[in-house]
Short mmCIF file of C-alpha atoms and ligand atoms in Angstrom, two decimals:
data_model
loop_
_atom_site.label_atom_id
_atom_site.label_comp_id
_atom_site.label_asym_id
_atom_site.label_seq_id
_atom_site.Cartn_x
_atom_site.Cartn_y
_atom_site.Cartn_z
CA MET C 53 101.83 169.76 70.29
CA ASN C 54 101.44 168.74 66.76
CA SER C 55 102.93 172.02 65.68
CA ILE C 56 106.42 170.94 66.31
CA LYS C 57 108.24 171.02 63.11
CA THR C 58 110.59 168.09 61.98
CA THR C 59 112.90 170.15 59.85
CA ALA C 60 113.67 173.41 61.93
CA ALA C 61 116.96 173.41 63.92
CA ALA C 62 116.52 172.75 67.53
CA PHE C 63 119.41 174.86 68.38
CA PRO C 64 119.41 177.62 65.90
CA ALA C 65 121.45 180.04 67.64
CA ILE C 66 124.25 177.59 68.20
CA LYS C 67 127.03 177.17 65.74
CA LYS C 68 129.41 174.30 65.59
CA ILE C 69 131.46 174.40 68.82
CA SER C 70 135.29 175.35 68.10
CA TYR C 71 138.57 175.41 69.85
CA GLU C 72 139.49 178.95 70.89
CA GLY C 73 142.19 178.14 73.33
CA PRO C 74 142.53 178.75 77.20
CA LYS C 75 142.20 182.47 76.89
CA SER C 76 138.66 182.39 75.19
CA LYS C 77 135.95 183.70 77.53
CA ASN C 78 133.17 182.02 75.04
CA PRO C 79 131.05 179.50 77.08
CA LEU C 80 130.23 177.94 73.84
CA ALA C 81 133.80 177.14 72.67
CA PHE C 82 136.39 174.71 73.81
CA LYS C 83 139.30 175.98 75.81
CA HIS C 84 141.45 172.65 75.83
CA TYR C 85 139.69 170.32 73.50
CA ASN C 86 141.53 170.77 70.09
CA ALA C 87 140.34 167.74 68.18
CA LYS C 88 143.31 167.68 65.76
CA GLU C 89 145.93 168.54 68.12
CA LYS C 90 148.47 165.75 68.74
CA VAL C 91 149.41 164.43 72.06
CA GLU C 92 151.89 161.39 72.36
CA GLY C 93 151.45 161.02 68.50
CA LYS C 94 147.76 160.73 68.15
CA THR C 95 145.17 163.37 67.89
CA MET C 96 143.03 164.31 70.77
CA GLU C 97 139.97 163.00 69.02
CA GLU C 98 141.65 159.64 68.53
CA HIS C 99 142.78 159.46 72.15
CA LEU C 100 139.44 160.49 73.68
CA ARG C 101 136.91 158.96 71.34
CA PHE C 102 134.13 161.09 72.91
CA SER C 103 130.51 159.78 72.95
CA VAL C 104 127.21 161.31 73.96
CA VAL C 105 124.59 159.14 75.55
CA TYR C 106 121.09 159.07 74.14
CA TRP C 107 119.40 158.37 77.43
CA HIS C 108 120.23 161.34 79.62
CA THR C 109 120.87 163.77 76.96
CA PHE C 110 117.80 163.20 74.86
CA ARG C 111 115.44 161.32 77.17
CA GLY C 112 116.33 162.69 80.54
CA ARG C 113 113.67 165.13 81.61
CA GLY C 114 115.09 166.17 85.14
CA ALA C 115 112.50 164.13 87.22
CA ASP C 116 113.63 162.90 90.52
CA MET C 117 112.12 160.80 93.31
CA PHE C 118 110.49 163.82 94.71
CA GLY C 119 109.70 166.16 91.76
CA MET C 120 108.31 166.20 88.27
CA PRO C 121 110.20 166.60 84.91
CA THR C 122 111.78 170.23 84.64
CA ALA C 123 113.56 169.99 81.25
CA CYS C 124 112.61 172.19 78.39
CA ARG C 125 112.92 170.45 75.11
CA PRO C 126 111.06 172.60 72.60
CA TRP C 127 111.54 169.90 69.84
CA ASP C 128 109.91 166.97 71.92
CA ASP C 129 106.08 166.46 72.61
CA PHE C 130 107.22 163.75 75.15
CA SER C 131 104.55 161.27 73.59
CA ASP C 132 105.49 157.85 72.71
CA SER C 133 104.82 158.27 69.04
CA VAL C 134 107.35 157.01 66.48
CA GLU C 135 107.11 160.29 64.72
CA ASN C 136 108.31 162.04 68.01
CA ALA C 137 111.03 159.60 68.27
CA GLN C 138 112.31 160.09 64.78
CA ARG C 139 112.31 163.77 65.24
CA ARG C 140 114.32 163.35 68.29
CA VAL C 141 117.01 161.48 66.22
CA ARG C 142 117.33 164.41 64.05
CA VAL C 143 117.82 166.76 67.10
CA ALA C 144 120.14 164.42 68.59
CA PHE C 145 122.55 164.36 65.62
CA GLU C 146 122.23 168.10 65.26
CA PHE C 147 123.44 168.45 68.84
CA ILE C 148 126.25 165.96 68.49
CA GLU C 149 127.44 167.25 65.27
CA LYS C 150 127.38 170.89 66.65
CA LEU C 151 129.30 169.54 69.62
CA GLY C 152 131.71 167.67 67.51
CA ALA C 153 131.72 164.45 69.28
CA PRO C 154 132.47 161.64 66.97
CA PHE C 155 130.43 158.90 68.63
CA TYR C 156 126.97 158.18 70.51
CA ALA C 157 125.57 155.29 72.64
CA PHE C 158 122.18 154.16 73.11
CA HIS C 159 119.71 151.60 74.75
CA ASP C 160 117.12 150.11 72.39
CA ARG C 161 114.24 151.79 74.48
CA ASP C 162 115.85 155.28 74.53
CA VAL C 163 115.61 155.54 70.80
CA ALA C 164 112.33 153.76 69.92
CA PRO C 165 109.11 153.36 72.13
CA GLU C 166 108.26 149.97 73.60
CA ALA C 167 104.79 148.85 72.12
CA ALA C 168 102.40 145.98 73.45
CA THR C 169 104.27 142.94 71.76
CA LEU C 170 107.72 142.32 70.86
CA VAL C 171 106.91 142.23 67.15
CA GLU C 172 105.32 145.81 67.46
CA THR C 173 108.28 147.01 69.50
CA ASN C 174 110.72 145.68 67.06
CA LYS C 175 108.83 147.42 64.21
CA ASN C 176 109.17 150.80 66.02
CA LEU C 177 112.84 150.21 66.49
CA ASP C 178 113.40 149.58 62.91
CA ALA C 179 111.65 152.56 61.91
CA ILE C 180 114.18 154.58 64.19
CA VAL C 181 117.15 152.68 63.07
CA LYS C 182 116.33 153.68 59.59
CA VAL C 183 116.66 157.49 60.56
CA LEU C 184 119.72 156.71 62.87
CA LYS C 185 121.35 155.13 59.92
CA GLU C 186 120.61 158.29 57.73
CA GLU C 187 121.91 160.59 60.30
CA GLN C 188 125.00 158.56 60.84
CA LYS C 189 125.64 158.71 57.15
CA ARG C 190 124.98 162.51 56.82
CA THR C 191 127.33 163.48 59.60
CA GLY C 192 129.82 160.81 59.96
CA ILE C 193 128.95 160.34 63.68
CA ASN C 194 129.29 156.66 64.69
CA LEU C 195 127.86 154.44 67.09
CA LEU C 196 130.33 153.60 70.16
CA TRP C 197 127.88 151.07 71.52
CA GLY C 198 124.42 149.64 71.62
CA THR C 199 122.66 148.09 74.58
CA ALA C 200 119.16 146.62 75.68
CA CYS C 201 117.44 148.33 78.47
CA LEU C 202 116.62 145.27 80.57
CA PHE C 203 115.59 147.17 83.68
CA ALA C 204 112.73 149.69 83.13
CA HIS C 205 109.78 147.58 82.22
CA PRO C 206 107.80 146.12 84.97
CA ARG C 207 108.43 142.67 83.59
CA TYR C 208 112.02 143.04 84.68
CA MET C 209 111.24 143.61 88.32
CA HIS C 210 113.01 140.50 89.33
CA GLY C 211 115.98 141.10 87.04
CA ALA C 212 116.31 139.89 83.40
CA ALA C 213 119.02 137.33 82.96
CA THR C 214 119.01 136.62 86.77
CA SER C 215 115.20 136.72 86.94
CA CYS C 216 113.62 133.88 88.86
CA ASN C 217 111.18 133.55 85.90
CA ALA C 218 112.46 131.67 82.88
CA ASP C 219 109.89 133.34 80.53
CA VAL C 220 111.43 136.76 81.80
CA PHE C 221 114.74 135.41 80.98
CA ALA C 222 113.69 134.44 77.48
CA TYR C 223 112.16 137.93 76.84
CA ALA C 224 115.47 139.29 77.81
CA CYS C 225 117.22 137.09 75.47
CA ALA C 226 114.73 138.06 72.55
CA GLN C 227 115.26 141.79 73.57
CA VAL C 228 119.06 141.42 73.39
CA LYS C 229 119.02 139.59 70.12
CA LYS C 230 117.28 142.45 68.46
CA ALA C 231 119.39 144.99 70.10
CA MET C 232 122.70 143.14 68.90
CA GLU C 233 121.28 143.00 65.38
CA VAL C 234 120.47 146.66 65.19
CA THR C 235 123.94 147.47 66.85
CA HIS C 236 125.59 145.57 64.16
CA GLU C 237 123.51 147.10 61.39
CA LEU C 238 124.56 150.51 62.73
CA LYS C 239 128.21 149.09 62.57
CA GLY C 240 128.47 149.80 66.30
CA GLU C 241 132.00 149.39 67.71
CA GLY C 242 130.81 147.59 70.84
CA TYR C 243 128.04 146.22 72.84
CA VAL C 244 127.26 146.77 76.64
CA PHE C 245 125.83 144.60 79.19
CA TRP C 246 124.90 146.60 82.30
CA GLY C 247 123.09 144.45 84.74
CA GLY C 248 120.37 147.04 85.77
CA ARG C 249 118.57 144.59 88.06
CA GLU C 250 120.81 141.51 87.93
CA GLY C 251 121.08 141.26 91.72
CA TYR C 252 118.81 140.99 94.60
CA SER C 253 116.71 142.97 97.14
CA THR C 254 116.78 140.19 99.80
CA LEU C 255 118.62 136.98 100.07
CA TRP C 256 115.54 135.47 101.70
CA ASN C 257 114.01 134.82 98.21
CA THR C 258 117.21 134.25 96.08
CA ASP C 259 119.04 131.37 94.89
CA MET C 260 122.26 133.22 94.16
CA LYS C 261 124.10 130.42 92.53
CA ARG C 262 121.32 129.60 90.20
CA GLU C 263 120.99 133.30 89.15
CA LEU C 264 124.66 133.53 88.58
CA ASP C 265 124.79 130.16 86.41
CA HIS C 266 121.83 131.91 84.42
CA LEU C 267 123.63 135.15 83.98
CA ALA C 268 126.56 133.35 82.34
CA LYS C 269 124.15 131.06 80.17
CA PHE C 270 122.65 134.38 78.92
CA LEU C 271 126.27 135.89 78.07
CA HIS C 272 127.35 132.64 76.44
CA MET C 273 124.18 132.79 74.21
CA ALA C 274 124.99 136.34 73.37
CA VAL C 275 128.64 135.38 72.39
CA ALA C 276 127.30 132.62 70.30
CA TYR C 277 124.90 134.89 68.55
CA LYS C 278 127.51 137.57 68.08
CA LYS C 279 129.60 134.98 66.11
CA LYS C 280 126.55 133.73 64.15
CA ILE C 281 125.56 137.30 62.91
CA GLY C 282 129.37 138.19 62.35
CA PHE C 283 129.41 141.26 64.68
CA LYS C 284 132.96 142.19 65.25
CA GLY C 285 132.42 144.83 67.79
CA GLU C 286 133.72 144.44 71.47
CA PHE C 287 131.40 143.14 74.08
CA TYR C 288 131.51 145.07 77.57
CA ILE C 289 130.28 144.30 80.82
CA GLU C 290 129.61 147.42 83.15
CA PRO C 291 130.21 147.11 86.95
CA LYS C 292 127.97 148.70 89.40
CA PRO C 293 127.47 147.71 92.89
CA LYS C 294 123.98 148.67 93.56
CA GLU C 295 121.17 150.87 92.62
CA PRO C 296 118.49 149.94 91.45
CA THR C 297 118.96 146.62 93.60
CA LYS C 298 120.64 146.41 96.76
CA HIS C 299 123.31 144.15 95.69
CA GLN C 300 124.25 143.87 92.00
CA TYR C 301 126.33 140.73 90.92
CA ASP C 302 128.72 142.70 88.72
CA SER C 303 129.57 144.87 91.52
CA ASP C 304 133.06 146.09 90.67
CA ALA C 305 135.89 145.39 88.14
CA ALA C 306 137.31 142.48 90.18
CA ALA C 307 133.89 140.85 90.86
CA CYS C 308 133.23 140.92 87.05
CA LEU C 309 136.50 139.60 86.15
CA ASN C 310 136.26 136.80 88.61
CA PHE C 311 132.68 136.12 87.30
CA LEU C 312 133.91 136.12 83.71
CA ARG C 313 136.90 133.83 84.44
CA GLU C 314 134.86 131.36 86.45
CA TYR C 315 132.39 130.88 83.67
CA GLY C 316 134.91 130.91 80.71
CA LEU C 317 133.80 134.23 79.39
CA LYS C 318 137.04 136.18 80.13
CA ASP C 319 137.98 136.15 76.37
CA HIS C 320 134.77 137.45 75.24
CA LEU C 321 134.19 140.61 77.37
CA LYS C 322 136.14 143.62 78.34
CA LEU C 323 135.04 146.16 80.96
CA ASN C 324 133.18 149.43 80.45
CA LEU C 325 133.93 151.30 83.61
CA GLU C 326 132.05 154.20 84.99
CA THR C 327 133.45 156.73 87.71
CA ASN C 328 130.28 157.09 89.74
CA HIS C 329 129.88 153.14 89.81
CA ALA C 330 133.50 152.85 91.04
CA THR C 331 132.83 155.33 93.94
CA LEU C 332 129.50 153.70 94.80
CA ALA C 333 131.76 150.52 95.19
CA GLY C 334 134.04 152.30 97.50
CA HIS C 335 136.74 152.40 94.94
CA THR C 336 138.29 155.49 92.90
CA MET C 337 137.99 155.31 89.12
CA GLN C 338 141.70 155.03 88.86
CA HIS C 339 141.44 151.82 90.99
CA GLU C 340 138.91 150.29 88.78
CA LEU C 341 140.90 151.18 85.63
CA GLU C 342 144.15 149.75 86.90
CA VAL C 343 142.33 146.43 87.85
CA ALA C 344 140.93 146.14 84.36
CA ALA C 345 144.17 147.32 82.75
CA ALA C 346 145.98 144.50 84.85
CA ALA C 347 143.53 141.83 83.49
CA ASN C 348 144.13 143.19 79.76
CA ALA C 349 140.16 144.02 80.03
CA LEU C 350 140.11 147.86 79.94
CA GLY C 351 137.55 148.42 77.22
CA SER C 352 135.64 151.74 77.50
CA ILE C 353 134.71 154.32 80.14
CA ASP C 354 131.53 155.94 81.11
CA ALA C 355 132.84 159.31 82.08
CA ASN C 356 130.83 161.17 84.90
CA THR C 357 131.30 161.81 88.45
CA GLY C 358 129.28 161.42 91.79
CA ASP C 359 128.78 163.99 94.58
CA LEU C 360 130.86 163.51 97.71
CA LEU C 361 127.87 164.31 99.97
CA LEU C 362 125.32 162.43 97.98
CA GLY C 363 125.40 158.60 98.21
CA TRP C 364 123.81 157.65 94.90
CA ASP C 365 124.58 157.52 91.13
CA THR C 366 124.14 161.23 90.66
CA ASP C 367 125.81 161.07 87.10
CA GLN C 368 127.15 164.51 86.85
CA PHE C 369 129.52 165.65 84.21
CA PRO C 370 133.26 165.38 84.99
CA THR C 371 134.97 168.64 85.65
CA ASP C 372 137.50 167.57 88.16
CA ILE C 373 141.06 167.71 86.56
CA TYR C 374 142.53 165.34 89.08
CA LEU C 375 139.88 162.87 88.15
CA THR C 376 140.45 163.28 84.37
CA THR C 377 144.33 163.21 84.94
CA GLN C 378 144.30 159.80 86.90
CA CYS C 379 141.96 158.39 84.18
CA MET C 380 144.28 159.36 81.37
CA LEU C 381 147.37 158.37 83.03
CA THR C 382 145.96 154.81 83.41
CA ILE C 383 144.39 154.75 79.97
CA LEU C 384 147.69 156.09 78.48
CA LYS C 385 149.73 153.47 80.27
CA ALA C 386 147.44 150.76 79.17
CA GLY C 387 148.04 151.78 75.59
CA GLY C 388 144.93 153.83 75.05
CA LEU C 389 141.26 153.19 74.36
CA LYS C 390 140.91 150.83 71.21
CA THR C 391 137.23 150.19 70.35
CA GLY C 392 136.16 152.18 73.50
CA GLY C 393 135.64 155.76 74.19
CA VAL C 394 135.16 158.37 76.75
CA ASN C 395 131.25 158.14 76.82
CA PHE C 396 129.50 160.78 78.83
CA ASP C 397 127.01 158.68 80.78
CA ALA C 398 126.20 161.89 82.66
CA LYS C 399 123.20 164.12 82.86
CA VAL C 400 122.54 167.87 83.68
CA ARG C 401 121.05 168.85 87.02
CA ARG C 402 117.28 169.24 87.21
CA GLU C 403 117.84 172.86 87.71
CA SER C 404 119.83 173.19 84.44
CA PHE C 405 116.72 172.68 82.48
CA GLU C 406 117.39 174.62 79.23
CA PRO C 407 118.71 173.14 76.06
CA ASN C 408 122.00 175.27 76.16
CA ASP C 409 122.81 173.43 79.41
CA LEU C 410 123.23 170.35 77.43
CA PHE C 411 126.19 172.25 75.56
CA TYR C 412 127.71 173.58 78.38
CA ALA C 413 127.95 170.24 80.17
CA HIS C 414 129.42 168.33 77.30
CA ILE C 415 131.94 171.15 76.61
CA GLY C 416 132.91 171.08 80.33
CA GLY C 417 133.53 167.31 80.13
CA MET C 418 135.40 167.28 76.96
CA ASP C 419 137.72 170.26 78.05
CA ALA C 420 138.26 168.50 81.48
CA PHE C 421 139.21 165.25 79.73
CA ALA C 422 141.37 167.13 77.12
CA ARG C 423 143.33 168.85 80.14
CA GLY C 424 143.47 165.29 81.77
CA LEU C 425 145.04 164.17 78.63
CA LYS C 426 147.58 166.79 78.25
CA ILE C 427 148.63 166.80 81.86
CA ALA C 428 148.99 163.07 81.75
CA ALA C 429 151.08 163.34 78.77
CA ALA C 430 153.21 165.92 80.47
CA ILE C 431 153.53 163.81 83.67
CA ARG C 432 154.74 160.85 81.37
CA LYS C 433 157.16 162.92 79.38
CA ASP C 434 158.76 164.49 82.56
CA GLY C 435 159.23 160.85 83.69
CA ARG C 436 159.96 161.51 87.43
CA LEU C 437 156.73 159.78 88.54
CA GLU C 438 157.43 156.69 86.36
CA LYS C 439 161.14 156.55 87.52
CA PHE C 440 160.21 156.64 91.19
CA VAL C 441 157.73 153.87 90.73
CA LYS C 442 160.21 151.86 88.86
CA GLU C 443 162.84 152.45 91.55
CA ARG C 444 160.41 151.49 94.29
CA TYR C 445 160.34 147.96 92.71
CA SER C 446 164.08 147.77 91.77
CA SER C 447 164.91 145.03 94.37
CA TRP C 448 162.91 142.94 92.06
CA ASN C 449 165.20 143.33 89.18
CA THR C 450 168.07 141.29 90.54
CA GLY C 451 168.84 138.68 93.10
CA VAL C 452 166.08 137.00 95.30
CA GLY C 453 163.41 139.29 93.74
CA LYS C 454 164.38 138.22 90.34
CA GLU C 455 164.45 134.68 91.25
CA VAL C 456 160.87 134.99 92.65
CA GLU C 457 159.43 136.63 89.66
CA SER C 458 160.89 133.95 87.26
CA GLY C 459 159.33 131.22 89.45
CA LYS C 460 162.91 129.87 90.46
CA SER C 461 162.50 130.38 94.31
CA SER C 462 160.99 128.61 97.16
CA LEU C 463 160.45 129.01 100.84
CA GLU C 464 163.74 127.45 101.79
CA LYS C 465 165.78 129.47 99.42
CA LEU C 466 164.22 132.73 100.82
CA GLU C 467 164.76 131.71 104.38
CA GLN C 468 168.39 131.00 103.53
CA HIS C 469 168.65 134.52 102.01
CA ILE C 470 167.18 136.15 105.28
CA LEU C 471 169.40 134.22 107.54
CA LYS C 472 172.33 135.56 105.61
CA THR C 473 171.20 139.25 105.31
CA GLY C 474 169.07 139.76 108.37
CA GLU C 475 166.54 142.44 108.80
CA PRO C 476 165.45 144.18 105.57
CA LYS C 477 165.97 147.88 104.96
CA ASN C 478 163.02 149.85 103.89
CA PHE C 479 162.60 153.18 102.01
CA SER C 480 159.89 155.81 102.15
CA GLY C 481 156.86 155.92 100.07
CA ARG C 482 157.18 159.52 99.48
CA GLN C 483 153.31 160.04 99.11
CA GLU C 484 153.40 163.89 99.99
CA PHE C 485 156.46 164.30 97.63
CA LEU C 486 154.58 162.68 94.77
CA GLU C 487 151.35 164.69 95.43
CA ASN C 488 153.43 167.88 95.28
CA LEU C 489 154.93 166.51 92.16
CA ILE C 490 151.52 165.95 90.34
CA ASN C 491 150.47 169.40 91.38
CA GLU C 492 153.35 170.83 89.50
CA PHE C 493 151.40 169.61 86.42
CA ILE C 494 147.81 170.61 87.30
C1 XLS Q 691 123.55 152.95 84.88
C2 XLS Q 691 124.34 152.69 83.88
C3 XLS Q 691 123.72 152.64 82.47
C4 XLS Q 691 124.65 151.90 81.64
C5 XLS Q 691 123.97 151.52 80.14
O1 XLS Q 691 123.83 153.27 86.05
O2 XLS Q 691 125.39 153.44 84.00
O3 XLS Q 691 123.48 153.84 81.98
O4 XLS Q 691 125.69 152.73 81.19
O5 XLS Q 691 122.88 150.58 80.40
NI1 NI Q 692 127.02 153.66 82.39
NI1 NI Q 693 125.48 154.75 86.03
#
């Protein structure tokens, strides 16, 4: 496979994807994502901050538990050589540039091969970071966030920061130190902690309290190192309830926030929420976004979706307009994504094995989010939904409600109120009315 050339374009037949509007029948054009179009005073590009993930899009090969890789990637010899990894970087940036996404995200081990020792591995990483830097400069594409893969290597079989083995914990720290350094060097806007195996398979062998304490120590050390190297990007923690472990400690937004508060980390990390993780936890994505927003911890999103009939993290590209509308309604309400973005932590299906499928998938996701953004903005402009919710709580604006909210009430006072006024009068929740109202915009 040495005949693979470094310089030839990997997608020669594909030109830069452009906006052609809703009437276009061109599958390699945007129908809704118009980067410079303004919505609520900001361009779509500024609102959505799309990001392509290195792991699925450039390392995913379509293997599953029952079958071998299917993906056809003519530029990749699938070896672990640094040369192959460097060539892949050029292809990745050709793809992201043609797609017109402003960001990408990676794990250390997606971009560069792991070697026999930490020193060698770090050297490999440096050789790739050099090319990433060149390509970022050439294209203007930026790093949304970096992260360390602390779950694939056999050493992490018991977890990384929550491993029973202190030496494994130390290895994870060394790996994170380097991953933070390269993220900083590449001017990453954030750094993600996803606890791939930070959980357990059985409680029979697990000291949960001790593992949680260690996870907190690990994050505190990362916070200290961040300060030391002057990395100004945002730290995110990414909830997921299970898979690969039976139970992961960062199970959902509420569990993460509780953990962060308990260990004095709340001011240092925001949340990176992923749709398929939300549904695995038995929540909707909108629920997770609302929980995060209420705690002022909405950081970034991993945009994907699961399959209703498959119970695992299928990481499909988001195409459901209701989903993207819900996401964008909450994000707009929360003041938008700041350092975060809409990061496609999603993979093409095993059967979609051709390179062009990567374009179709991302174009579809970007258009779905662009529609979600426009629909959400229209719902907000219309104002009926917001007005309804406001009115639903209007009893809190005066009288006893106001007193409770301002902390001036007591059980005795409220008892007096009820003795005077009798049985409260209720009003309809109007769910069906509101569902119909939303459908006016979809
Ligand atoms: C896996 C996670 C992972 C994180 C980054 O389910 O989504 O891809 O986003 O480590
Ligand atoms: Ni993710
Ligand atoms: Ni995931």
